[in-house]
Short mmCIF file of C-alpha atoms in Angstrom, two decimals:
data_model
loop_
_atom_site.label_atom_id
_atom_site.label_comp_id
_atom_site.label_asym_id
_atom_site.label_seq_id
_atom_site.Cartn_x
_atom_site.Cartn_y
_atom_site.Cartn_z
CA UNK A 16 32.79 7.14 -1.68
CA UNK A 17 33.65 7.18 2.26
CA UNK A 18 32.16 10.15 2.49
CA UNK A 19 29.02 9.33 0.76
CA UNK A 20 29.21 6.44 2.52
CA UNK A 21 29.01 8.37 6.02
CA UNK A 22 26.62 10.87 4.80
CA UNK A 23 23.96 8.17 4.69
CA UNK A 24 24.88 7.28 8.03
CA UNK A 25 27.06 3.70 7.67
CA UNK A 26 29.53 2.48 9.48
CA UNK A 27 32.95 1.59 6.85
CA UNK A 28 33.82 -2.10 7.79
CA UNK A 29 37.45 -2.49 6.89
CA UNK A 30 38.14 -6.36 6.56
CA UNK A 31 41.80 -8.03 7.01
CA UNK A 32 43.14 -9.06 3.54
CA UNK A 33 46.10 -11.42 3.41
CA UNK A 34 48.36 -10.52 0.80
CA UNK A 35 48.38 -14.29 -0.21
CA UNK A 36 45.00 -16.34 0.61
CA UNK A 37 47.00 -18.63 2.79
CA UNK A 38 47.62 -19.08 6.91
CA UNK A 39 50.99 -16.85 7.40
CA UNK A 40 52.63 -20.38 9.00
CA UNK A 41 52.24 -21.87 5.20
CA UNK A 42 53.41 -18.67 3.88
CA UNK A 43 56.56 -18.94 6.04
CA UNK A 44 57.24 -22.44 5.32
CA UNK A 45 56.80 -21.70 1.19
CA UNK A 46 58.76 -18.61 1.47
CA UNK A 47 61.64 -20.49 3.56
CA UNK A 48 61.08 -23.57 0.61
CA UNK A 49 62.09 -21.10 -2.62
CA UNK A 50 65.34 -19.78 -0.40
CA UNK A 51 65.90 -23.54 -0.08
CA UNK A 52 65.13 -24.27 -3.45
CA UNK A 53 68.12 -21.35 -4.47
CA UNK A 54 70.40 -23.17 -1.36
CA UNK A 55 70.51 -26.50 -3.70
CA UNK A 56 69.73 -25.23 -6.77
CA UNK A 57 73.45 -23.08 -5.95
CA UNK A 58 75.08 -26.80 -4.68
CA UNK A 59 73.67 -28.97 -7.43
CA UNK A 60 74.64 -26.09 -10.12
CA UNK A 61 78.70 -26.16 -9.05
CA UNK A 62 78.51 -29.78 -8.89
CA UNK A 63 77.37 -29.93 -12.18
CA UNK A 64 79.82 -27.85 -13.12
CA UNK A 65 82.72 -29.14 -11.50
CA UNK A 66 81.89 -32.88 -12.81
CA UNK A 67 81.67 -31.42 -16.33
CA UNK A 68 84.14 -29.71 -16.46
CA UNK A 69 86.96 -31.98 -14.12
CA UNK A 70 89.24 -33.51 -16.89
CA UNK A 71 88.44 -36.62 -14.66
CA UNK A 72 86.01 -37.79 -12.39
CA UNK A 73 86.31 -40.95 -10.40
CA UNK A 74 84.17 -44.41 -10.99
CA UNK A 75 81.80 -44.83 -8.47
CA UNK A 76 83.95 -48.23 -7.85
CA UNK A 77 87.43 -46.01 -6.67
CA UNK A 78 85.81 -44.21 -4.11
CA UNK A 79 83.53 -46.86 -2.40
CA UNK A 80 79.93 -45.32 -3.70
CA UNK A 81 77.28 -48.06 -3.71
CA UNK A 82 74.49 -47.74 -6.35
CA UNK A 83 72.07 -50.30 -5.34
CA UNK A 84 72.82 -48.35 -1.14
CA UNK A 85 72.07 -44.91 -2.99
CA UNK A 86 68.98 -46.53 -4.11
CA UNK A 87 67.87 -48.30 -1.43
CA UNK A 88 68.35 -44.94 0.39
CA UNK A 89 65.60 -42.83 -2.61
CA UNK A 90 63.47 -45.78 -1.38
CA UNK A 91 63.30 -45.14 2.47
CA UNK A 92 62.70 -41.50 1.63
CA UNK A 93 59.87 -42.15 -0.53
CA UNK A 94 57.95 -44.20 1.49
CA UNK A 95 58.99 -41.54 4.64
CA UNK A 96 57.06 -38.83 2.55
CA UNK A 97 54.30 -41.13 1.58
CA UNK A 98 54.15 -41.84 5.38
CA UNK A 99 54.21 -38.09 6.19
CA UNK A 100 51.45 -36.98 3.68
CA UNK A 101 49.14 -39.85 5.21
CA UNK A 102 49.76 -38.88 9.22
CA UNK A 103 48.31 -35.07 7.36
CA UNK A 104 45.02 -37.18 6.12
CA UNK A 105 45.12 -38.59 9.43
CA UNK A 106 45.07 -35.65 11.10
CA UNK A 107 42.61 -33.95 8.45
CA UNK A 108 39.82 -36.55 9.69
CA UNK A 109 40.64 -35.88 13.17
CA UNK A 110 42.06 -38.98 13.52
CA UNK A 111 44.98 -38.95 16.32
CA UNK A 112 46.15 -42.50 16.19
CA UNK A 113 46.49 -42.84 12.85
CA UNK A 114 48.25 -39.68 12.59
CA UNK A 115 50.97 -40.67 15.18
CA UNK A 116 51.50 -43.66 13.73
CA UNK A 117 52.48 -42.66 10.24
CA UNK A 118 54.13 -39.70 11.31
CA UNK A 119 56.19 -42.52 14.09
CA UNK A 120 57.07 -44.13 10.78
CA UNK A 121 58.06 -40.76 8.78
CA UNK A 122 60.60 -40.52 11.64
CA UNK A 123 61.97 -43.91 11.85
CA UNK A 124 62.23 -43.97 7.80
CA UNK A 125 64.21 -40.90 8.43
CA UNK A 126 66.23 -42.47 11.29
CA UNK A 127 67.54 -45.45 8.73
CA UNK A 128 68.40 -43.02 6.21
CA UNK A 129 70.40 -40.94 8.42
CA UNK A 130 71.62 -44.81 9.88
CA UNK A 131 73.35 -45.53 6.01
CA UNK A 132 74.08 -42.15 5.01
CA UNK A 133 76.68 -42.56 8.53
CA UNK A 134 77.29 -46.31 7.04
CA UNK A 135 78.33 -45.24 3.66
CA UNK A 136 80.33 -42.18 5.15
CA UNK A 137 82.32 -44.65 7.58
CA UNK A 138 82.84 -47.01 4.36
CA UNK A 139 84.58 -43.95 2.67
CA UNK A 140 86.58 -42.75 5.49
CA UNK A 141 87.87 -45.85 6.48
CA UNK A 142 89.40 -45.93 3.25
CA UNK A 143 91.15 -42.74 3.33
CA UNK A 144 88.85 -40.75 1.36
CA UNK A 145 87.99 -37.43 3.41
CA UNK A 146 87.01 -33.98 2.32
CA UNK A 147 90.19 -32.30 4.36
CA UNK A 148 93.82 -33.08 3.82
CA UNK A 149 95.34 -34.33 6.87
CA UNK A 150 93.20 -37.23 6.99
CA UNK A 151 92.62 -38.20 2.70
CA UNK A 152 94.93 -40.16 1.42
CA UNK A 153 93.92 -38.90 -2.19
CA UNK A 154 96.66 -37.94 -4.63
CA UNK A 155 95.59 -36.70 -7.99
CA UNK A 156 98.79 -38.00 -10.31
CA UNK A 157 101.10 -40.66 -9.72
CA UNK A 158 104.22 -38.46 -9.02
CA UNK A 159 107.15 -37.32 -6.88
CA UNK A 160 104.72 -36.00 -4.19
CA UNK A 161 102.37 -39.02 -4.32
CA UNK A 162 105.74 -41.52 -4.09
CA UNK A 163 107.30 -38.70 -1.16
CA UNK A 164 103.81 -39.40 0.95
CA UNK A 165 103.77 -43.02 0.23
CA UNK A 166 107.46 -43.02 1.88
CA UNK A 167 106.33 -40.95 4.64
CA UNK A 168 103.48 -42.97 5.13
CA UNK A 169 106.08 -46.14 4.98
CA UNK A 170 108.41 -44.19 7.81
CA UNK A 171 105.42 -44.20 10.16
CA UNK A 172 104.52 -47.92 9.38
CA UNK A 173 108.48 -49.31 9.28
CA UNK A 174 109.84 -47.20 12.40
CA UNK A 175 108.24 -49.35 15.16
CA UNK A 176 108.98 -52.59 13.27
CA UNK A 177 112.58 -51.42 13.28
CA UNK A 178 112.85 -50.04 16.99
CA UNK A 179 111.02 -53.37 17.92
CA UNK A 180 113.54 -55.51 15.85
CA UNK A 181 116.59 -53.82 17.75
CA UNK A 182 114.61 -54.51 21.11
CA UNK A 183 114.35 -58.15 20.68
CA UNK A 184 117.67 -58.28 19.40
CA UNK A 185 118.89 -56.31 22.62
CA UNK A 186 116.78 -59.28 24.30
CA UNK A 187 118.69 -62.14 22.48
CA UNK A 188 121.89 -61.06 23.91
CA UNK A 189 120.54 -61.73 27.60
CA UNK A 190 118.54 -64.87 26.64
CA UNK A 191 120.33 -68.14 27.41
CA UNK A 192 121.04 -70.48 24.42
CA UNK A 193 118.60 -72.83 23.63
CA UNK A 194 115.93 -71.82 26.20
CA UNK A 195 112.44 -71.70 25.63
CA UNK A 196 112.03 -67.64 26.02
CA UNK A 197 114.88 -67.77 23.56
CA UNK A 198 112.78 -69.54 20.62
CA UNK A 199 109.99 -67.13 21.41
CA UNK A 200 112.22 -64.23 20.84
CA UNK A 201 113.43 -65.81 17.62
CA UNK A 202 110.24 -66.26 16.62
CA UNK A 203 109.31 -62.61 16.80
CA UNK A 204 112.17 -61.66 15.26
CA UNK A 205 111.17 -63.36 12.39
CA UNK A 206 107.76 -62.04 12.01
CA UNK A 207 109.04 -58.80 12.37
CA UNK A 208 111.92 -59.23 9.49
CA UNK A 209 109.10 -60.98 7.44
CA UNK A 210 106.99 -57.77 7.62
CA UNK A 211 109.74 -55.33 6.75
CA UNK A 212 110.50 -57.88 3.74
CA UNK A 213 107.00 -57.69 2.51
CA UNK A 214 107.68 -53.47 3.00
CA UNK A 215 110.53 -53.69 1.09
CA UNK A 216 108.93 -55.68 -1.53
CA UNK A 217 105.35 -54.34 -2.54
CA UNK A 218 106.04 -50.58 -1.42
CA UNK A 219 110.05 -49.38 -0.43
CA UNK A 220 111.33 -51.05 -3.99
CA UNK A 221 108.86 -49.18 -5.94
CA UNK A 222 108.57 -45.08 -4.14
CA UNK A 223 112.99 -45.67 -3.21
CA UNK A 224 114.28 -45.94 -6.70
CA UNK A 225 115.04 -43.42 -7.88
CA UNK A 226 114.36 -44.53 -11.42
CA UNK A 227 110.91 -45.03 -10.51
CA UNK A 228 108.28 -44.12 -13.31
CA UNK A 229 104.20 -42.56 -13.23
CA UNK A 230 103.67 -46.53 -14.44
CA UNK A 231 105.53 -48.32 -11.69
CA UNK A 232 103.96 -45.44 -9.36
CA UNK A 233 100.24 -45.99 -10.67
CA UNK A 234 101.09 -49.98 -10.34
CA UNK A 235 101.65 -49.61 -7.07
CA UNK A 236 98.64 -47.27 -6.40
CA UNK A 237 96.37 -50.28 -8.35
CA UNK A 238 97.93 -52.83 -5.75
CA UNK A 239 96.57 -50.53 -3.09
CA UNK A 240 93.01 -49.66 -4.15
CA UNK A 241 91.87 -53.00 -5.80
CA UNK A 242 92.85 -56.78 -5.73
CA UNK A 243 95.97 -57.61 -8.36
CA UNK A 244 97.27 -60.44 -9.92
CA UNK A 245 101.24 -61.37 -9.82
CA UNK A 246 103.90 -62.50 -12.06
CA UNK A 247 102.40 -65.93 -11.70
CA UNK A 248 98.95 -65.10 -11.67
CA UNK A 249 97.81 -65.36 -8.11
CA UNK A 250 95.09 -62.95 -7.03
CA UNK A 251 95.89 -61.37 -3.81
CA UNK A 252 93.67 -58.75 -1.90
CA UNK A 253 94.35 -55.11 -1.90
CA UNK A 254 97.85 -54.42 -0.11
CA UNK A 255 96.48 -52.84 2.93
CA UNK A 256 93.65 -55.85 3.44
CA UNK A 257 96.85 -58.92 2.66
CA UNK A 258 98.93 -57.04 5.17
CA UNK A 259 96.50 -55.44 7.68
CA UNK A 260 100.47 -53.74 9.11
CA UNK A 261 100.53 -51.54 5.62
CA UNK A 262 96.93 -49.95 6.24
CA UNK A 263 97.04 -45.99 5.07
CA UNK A 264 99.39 -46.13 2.39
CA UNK A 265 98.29 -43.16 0.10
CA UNK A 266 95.78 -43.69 -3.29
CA UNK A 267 95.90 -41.86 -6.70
CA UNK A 268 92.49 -41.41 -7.49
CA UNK A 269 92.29 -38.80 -10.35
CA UNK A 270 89.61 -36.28 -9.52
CA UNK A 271 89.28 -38.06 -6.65
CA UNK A 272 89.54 -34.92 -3.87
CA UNK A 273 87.26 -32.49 -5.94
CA UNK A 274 84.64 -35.84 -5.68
CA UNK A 275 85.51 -35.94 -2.16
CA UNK A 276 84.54 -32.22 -1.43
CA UNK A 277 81.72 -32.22 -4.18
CA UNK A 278 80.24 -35.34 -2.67
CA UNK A 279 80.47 -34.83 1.40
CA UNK A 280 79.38 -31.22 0.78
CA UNK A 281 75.99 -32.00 -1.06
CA UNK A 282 75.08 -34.86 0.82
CA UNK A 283 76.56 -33.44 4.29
CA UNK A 284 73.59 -30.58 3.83
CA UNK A 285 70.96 -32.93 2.78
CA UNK A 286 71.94 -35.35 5.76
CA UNK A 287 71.71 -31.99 7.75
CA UNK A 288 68.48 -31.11 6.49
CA UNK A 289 67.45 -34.63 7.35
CA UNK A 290 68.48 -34.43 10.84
CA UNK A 291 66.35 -30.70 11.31
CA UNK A 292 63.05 -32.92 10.01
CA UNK A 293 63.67 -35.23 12.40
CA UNK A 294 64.17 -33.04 15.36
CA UNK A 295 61.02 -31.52 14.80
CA UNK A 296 58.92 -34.90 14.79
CA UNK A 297 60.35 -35.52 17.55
CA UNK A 298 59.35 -32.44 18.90
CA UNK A 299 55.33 -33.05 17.71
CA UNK A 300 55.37 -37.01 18.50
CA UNK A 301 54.56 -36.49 21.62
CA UNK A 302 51.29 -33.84 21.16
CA UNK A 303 48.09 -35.15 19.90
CA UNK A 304 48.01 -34.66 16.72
CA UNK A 305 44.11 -34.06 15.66
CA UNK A 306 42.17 -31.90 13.35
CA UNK A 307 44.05 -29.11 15.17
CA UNK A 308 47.88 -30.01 14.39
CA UNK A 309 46.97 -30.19 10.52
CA UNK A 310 48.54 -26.64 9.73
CA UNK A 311 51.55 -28.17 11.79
CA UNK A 312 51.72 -31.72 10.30
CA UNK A 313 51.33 -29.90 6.68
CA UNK A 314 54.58 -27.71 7.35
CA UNK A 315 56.54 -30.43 7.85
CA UNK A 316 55.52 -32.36 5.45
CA UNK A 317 56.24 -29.69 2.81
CA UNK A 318 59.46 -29.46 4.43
CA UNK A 319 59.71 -33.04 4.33
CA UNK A 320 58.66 -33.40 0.66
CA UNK A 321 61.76 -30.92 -0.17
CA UNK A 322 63.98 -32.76 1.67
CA UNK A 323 62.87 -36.03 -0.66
CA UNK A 324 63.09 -34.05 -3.60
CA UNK A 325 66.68 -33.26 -3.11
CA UNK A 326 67.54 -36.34 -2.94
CA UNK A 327 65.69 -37.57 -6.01
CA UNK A 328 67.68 -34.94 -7.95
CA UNK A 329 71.26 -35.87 -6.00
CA UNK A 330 70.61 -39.56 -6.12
CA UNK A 331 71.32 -40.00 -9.80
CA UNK A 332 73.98 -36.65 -10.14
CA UNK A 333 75.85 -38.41 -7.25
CA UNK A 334 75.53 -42.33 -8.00
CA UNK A 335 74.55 -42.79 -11.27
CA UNK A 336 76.32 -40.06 -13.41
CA UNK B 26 24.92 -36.23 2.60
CA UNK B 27 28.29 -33.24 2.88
CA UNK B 28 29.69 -35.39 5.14
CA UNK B 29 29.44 -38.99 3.03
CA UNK B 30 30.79 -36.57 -0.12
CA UNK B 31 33.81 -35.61 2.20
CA UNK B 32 34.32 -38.97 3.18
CA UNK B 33 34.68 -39.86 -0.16
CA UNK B 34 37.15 -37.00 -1.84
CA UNK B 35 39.36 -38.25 1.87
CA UNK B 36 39.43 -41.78 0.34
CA UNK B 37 40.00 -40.80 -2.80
CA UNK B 38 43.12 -39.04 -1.93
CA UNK B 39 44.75 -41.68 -0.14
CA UNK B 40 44.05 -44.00 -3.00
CA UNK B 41 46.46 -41.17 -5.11
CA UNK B 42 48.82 -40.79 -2.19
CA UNK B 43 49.39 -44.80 -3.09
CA UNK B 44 49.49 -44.50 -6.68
CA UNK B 45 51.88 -41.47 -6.43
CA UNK B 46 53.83 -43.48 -4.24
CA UNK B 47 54.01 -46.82 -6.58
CA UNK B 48 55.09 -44.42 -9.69
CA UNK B 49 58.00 -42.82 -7.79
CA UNK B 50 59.02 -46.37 -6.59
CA UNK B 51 58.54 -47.76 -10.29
CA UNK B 52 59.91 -44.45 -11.43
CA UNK B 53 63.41 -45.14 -9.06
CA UNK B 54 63.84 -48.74 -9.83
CA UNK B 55 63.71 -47.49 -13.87
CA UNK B 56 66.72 -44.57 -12.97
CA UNK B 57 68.45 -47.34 -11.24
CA UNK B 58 68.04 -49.46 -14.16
CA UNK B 59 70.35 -47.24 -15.82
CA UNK B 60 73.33 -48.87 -13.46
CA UNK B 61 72.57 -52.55 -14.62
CA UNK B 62 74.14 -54.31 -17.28
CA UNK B 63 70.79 -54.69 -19.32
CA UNK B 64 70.69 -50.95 -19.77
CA UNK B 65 71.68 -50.57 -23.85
CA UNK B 66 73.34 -47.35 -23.85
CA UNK B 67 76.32 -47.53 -21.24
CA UNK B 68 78.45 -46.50 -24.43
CA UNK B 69 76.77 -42.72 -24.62
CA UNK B 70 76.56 -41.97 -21.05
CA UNK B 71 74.68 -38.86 -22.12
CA UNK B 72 71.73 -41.11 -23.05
CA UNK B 73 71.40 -42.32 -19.41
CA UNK B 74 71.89 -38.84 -18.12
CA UNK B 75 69.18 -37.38 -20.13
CA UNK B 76 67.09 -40.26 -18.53
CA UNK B 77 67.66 -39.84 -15.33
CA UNK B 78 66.86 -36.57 -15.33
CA UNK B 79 63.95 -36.81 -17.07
CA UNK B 80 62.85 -39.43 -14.35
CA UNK B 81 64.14 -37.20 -11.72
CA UNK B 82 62.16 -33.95 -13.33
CA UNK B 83 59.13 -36.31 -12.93
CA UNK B 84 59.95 -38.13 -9.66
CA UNK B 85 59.92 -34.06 -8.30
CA UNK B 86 56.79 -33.25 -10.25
CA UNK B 87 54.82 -35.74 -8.76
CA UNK B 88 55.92 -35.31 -5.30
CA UNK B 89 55.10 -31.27 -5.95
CA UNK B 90 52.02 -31.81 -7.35
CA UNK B 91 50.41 -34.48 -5.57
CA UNK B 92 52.12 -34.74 -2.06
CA UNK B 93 52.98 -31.03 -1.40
CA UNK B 94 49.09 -30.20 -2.92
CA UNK B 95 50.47 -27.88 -5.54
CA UNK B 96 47.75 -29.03 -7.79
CA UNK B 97 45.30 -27.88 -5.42
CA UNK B 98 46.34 -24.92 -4.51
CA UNK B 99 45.43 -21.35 -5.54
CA UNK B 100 47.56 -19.59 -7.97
CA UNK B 101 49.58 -18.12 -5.32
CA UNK B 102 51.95 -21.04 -5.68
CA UNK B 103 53.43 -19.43 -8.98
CA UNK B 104 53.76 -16.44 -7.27
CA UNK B 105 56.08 -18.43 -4.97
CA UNK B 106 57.60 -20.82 -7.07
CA UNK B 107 58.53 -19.34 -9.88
CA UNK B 108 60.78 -16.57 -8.97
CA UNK B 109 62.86 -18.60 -6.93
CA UNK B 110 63.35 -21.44 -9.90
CA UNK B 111 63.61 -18.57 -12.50
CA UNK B 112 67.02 -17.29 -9.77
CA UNK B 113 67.98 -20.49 -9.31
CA UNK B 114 68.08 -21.24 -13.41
CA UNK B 115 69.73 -18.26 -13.66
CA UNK B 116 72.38 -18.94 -11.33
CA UNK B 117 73.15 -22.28 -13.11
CA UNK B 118 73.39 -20.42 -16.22
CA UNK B 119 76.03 -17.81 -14.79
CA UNK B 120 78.13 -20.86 -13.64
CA UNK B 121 78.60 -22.08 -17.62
CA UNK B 122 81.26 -19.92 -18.88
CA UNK B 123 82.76 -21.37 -15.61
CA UNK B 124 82.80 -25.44 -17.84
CA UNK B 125 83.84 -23.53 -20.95
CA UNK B 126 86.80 -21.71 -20.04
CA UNK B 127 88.64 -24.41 -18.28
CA UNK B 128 89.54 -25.88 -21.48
CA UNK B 129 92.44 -24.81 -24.16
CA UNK B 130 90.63 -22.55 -26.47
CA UNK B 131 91.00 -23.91 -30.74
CA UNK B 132 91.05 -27.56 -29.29
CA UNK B 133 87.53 -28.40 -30.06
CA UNK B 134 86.59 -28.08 -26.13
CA UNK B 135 88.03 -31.30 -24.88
CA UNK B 136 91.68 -30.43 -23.87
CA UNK B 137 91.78 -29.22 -20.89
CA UNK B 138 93.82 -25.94 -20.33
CA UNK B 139 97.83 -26.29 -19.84
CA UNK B 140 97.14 -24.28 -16.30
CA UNK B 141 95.14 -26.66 -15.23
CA UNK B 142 96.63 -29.99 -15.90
CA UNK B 143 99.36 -28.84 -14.02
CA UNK B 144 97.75 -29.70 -10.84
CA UNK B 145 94.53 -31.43 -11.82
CA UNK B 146 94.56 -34.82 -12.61
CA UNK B 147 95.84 -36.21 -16.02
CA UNK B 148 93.31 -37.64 -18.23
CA UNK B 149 95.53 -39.24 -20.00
CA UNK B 150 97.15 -40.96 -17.04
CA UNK B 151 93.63 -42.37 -15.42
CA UNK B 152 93.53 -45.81 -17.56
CA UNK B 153 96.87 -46.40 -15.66
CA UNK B 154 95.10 -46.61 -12.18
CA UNK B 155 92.11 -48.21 -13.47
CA UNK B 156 93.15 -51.41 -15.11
CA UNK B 157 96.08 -53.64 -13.95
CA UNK B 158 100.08 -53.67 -15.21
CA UNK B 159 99.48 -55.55 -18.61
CA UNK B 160 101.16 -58.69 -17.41
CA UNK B 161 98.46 -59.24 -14.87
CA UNK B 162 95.97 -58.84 -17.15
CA UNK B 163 97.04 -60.50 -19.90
CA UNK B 164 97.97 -63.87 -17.51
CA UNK B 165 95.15 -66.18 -16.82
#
């Protein structure tokens, strides 16, 4: 053929084939999309799997998850990629302004995600419920080692109240009778001796006798976690909230640490993912973005539209299930 | 004339960018109805799984389809779609023996395995830590 070809005297024009009939910078970004799709398709598959098969998983209620937040949340992320795909039209028509301004509002959608994703993790964490060990205060059972770290716990919270008791009482010994630094000094005592009673009462009775039972144990854990009624049916708050002095006592939430991990590991990489989208608005914000950013504007919006299609898959697993 | 046409196809699409968007918001609120006290089936939680996913297989669809352009596109998108859900299915599927063999084989696949209760938590010991000591329940 070539050689026919050059026998009558013509030139072979070779022309550039793409393997794909697409620019290489879509390529890329579809090629980096199906190792992403594998990255959460591997996360969401062991979560599954871990939910199903825990013997128990924790109500959204024990751990501080939000369902109508978790919604809210799908909501700001659907109107981000509705604002990203219309900044790409924008750009399409050669139309700068319009382009800037959705995209400005695909990045400040993203901003108020990323603003109650950190809400709802500092709603969890000031409760005690981490990922790691040294700061969760999740126990699985109510047993000997939950009551031994509810004593420890108790050591930290009763060993300044005692070392302050024997300093006012050191104090007393100086102060002259009936003076008026005297009265305060007696008055501190008793707020002191009134919050080692209440320690003795709700918490030391309960984790010190040695009698104690997984009831009396998950009793105590219920007086911890959620308002309670007493003896005579008066609703108090949760311990730590009643006495603000017993905050950190240690919960048994059953399957409460393999939520913990399951939870702040799928959403910590989506929240990542987030946070990668929005540095690289932030990096085109500033360039005009005309008819000659659209191969830009449509790579990060298909990045975009992942990142809102994770979340439409873990809202439900993570909220709702 | 070619550019009036263009014009119009442009308009056209955001008029479906809007529509998509609507259905995906309608499409949330109806997974979310799942949480509220109207939804009928809170007794078979498998029923409201099934749902959501369905909504959430859909939610994804759309946003593939119509917001990433898939519809549009040439048939290289299956060349670049496929494989990777086909690996990801399978690695879902290699996980399953995973659910299964946690649990005491001959006991109808709901006891958990002796090994594991050990450490794990105790079903039977949750409706302790979710409901109060009987007497304050039962008062007032």
């Amino acid at each position: 053929m070539a050689q026919a070809a050059e026998a009558h005297g013509h030139h072979i024009h070779l022309q550039y084939q793409p393997a794909l009939p697409l620019p290489n910078g879509k390529l890329f970004l579809w090629l980096f999309l199906s190792t992403e799709i594998m990255f959460f398709a591997a996360l969401i598959g062991v979560y599954v799997v871990l939910r199903f098969g825990a013997p128990v998983w924790p109500r959204p209620h024990d751990v501080h998850l939000s369902e109508p937040i978790g919604a809210f949340n799908t909501f700001v992320l659907i109107c981000s990629s509705l604002c990203i795909v219309l900044a790409l039209e924008g750009a399409k028509r050669d139309n700068p302004s319009a382009a800037k301004f959705w995209l400005v509002m695909t990045f400040l959608l993203g901003s108020v995600f990323l603003v109650v994703k950190a809400y709802e993790y500092e709603a969890k964490f000031s409760h005690g419920i981490y990922p790691w060990k040294p700061h969760s205060l999740i126990y699985e059972r109510p047993d000997v080692y939950y009551a031994s770290a509810v004593r420890t716990r108790m050591v930290e919270i009763t060993t300044p109240l005692v070392q302050q008791r024997g300093q006012i009482q050191e104090q007393l010994k100086s102060a002259e009778p009936g003076s008026p630094q005297r009265a305060q000094l007696e008055a501190q005592l008793q707020q002191v001796d009134q919050k080692l009673a209440v320690c003795d009462q709700y918490v030391l009775s309960v984790v010190n006798d040695p009698l104690v039972t997984p009831e009396k144990l998950a009793q105590l854990s219920y007086r911890i976690m959620h308002p309670w009624k007493d003896e005579q049916g008066n609703l108090h708050p949760p311990l730590g909230e009643e006495f603000p002095f017993l905050h950190g006592l240690p919960m048994v939430i059953p399957g409460g640490n393999l939520w913990a991990s399951t939870y702040f590991t799928l959403t910590g990489f989506h929240a990542a993912h987030v946070l990668v989208g929005l540095i690289a608005f932030a990096f085109f914000l500033p360039k005009r973005l005309g008819q000659e950013r659209t191969v830009h504007l449509e790579a990060l919006g298909l990045y975009w539209h992942f990142v809102d299609i994770v979340w439409i898959f873990l809202f439900p697993l993570l909220y709702l299930f | 004339m070619a550019a009036s046409h263009s014009h119009e196809t442009e308009a056209h699409s955001t008029r479906v960018y809007w529509q998509v968007f609507l259905a995906l918001t309608v499409l949330t609120g109806a997974s979310f109805f799942t949480y509220s006290s109207y939804w009928p089936f809170h007794d078979t939680p498998a029923v409201g799984w099934t749902f959501m996913m369905a909504v959430s297989v859909t939610k994804a669809m759309l946003v593939m389809l119509f917001f990433m352009h898939l519809k549009y596109e040439a048939n290289w998108k299956y060349v670049l779609t496929i494989p990777a859900t086909v690996m990801a299915i399978f690695l879902i599927v290699a996980l399953v023996p995973d659910v299964m063999w946690r649990y005491e084989p001959g006991a109808g696949g709901s006891q958990p395995s002796v090994e594991r209760l050990r450490h794990a938590a105790n079903p039977h010991e949750a409706p302790l830590l979710r409901s109060p000591a009987p007497h304050e329940s039962s008062a007032h």
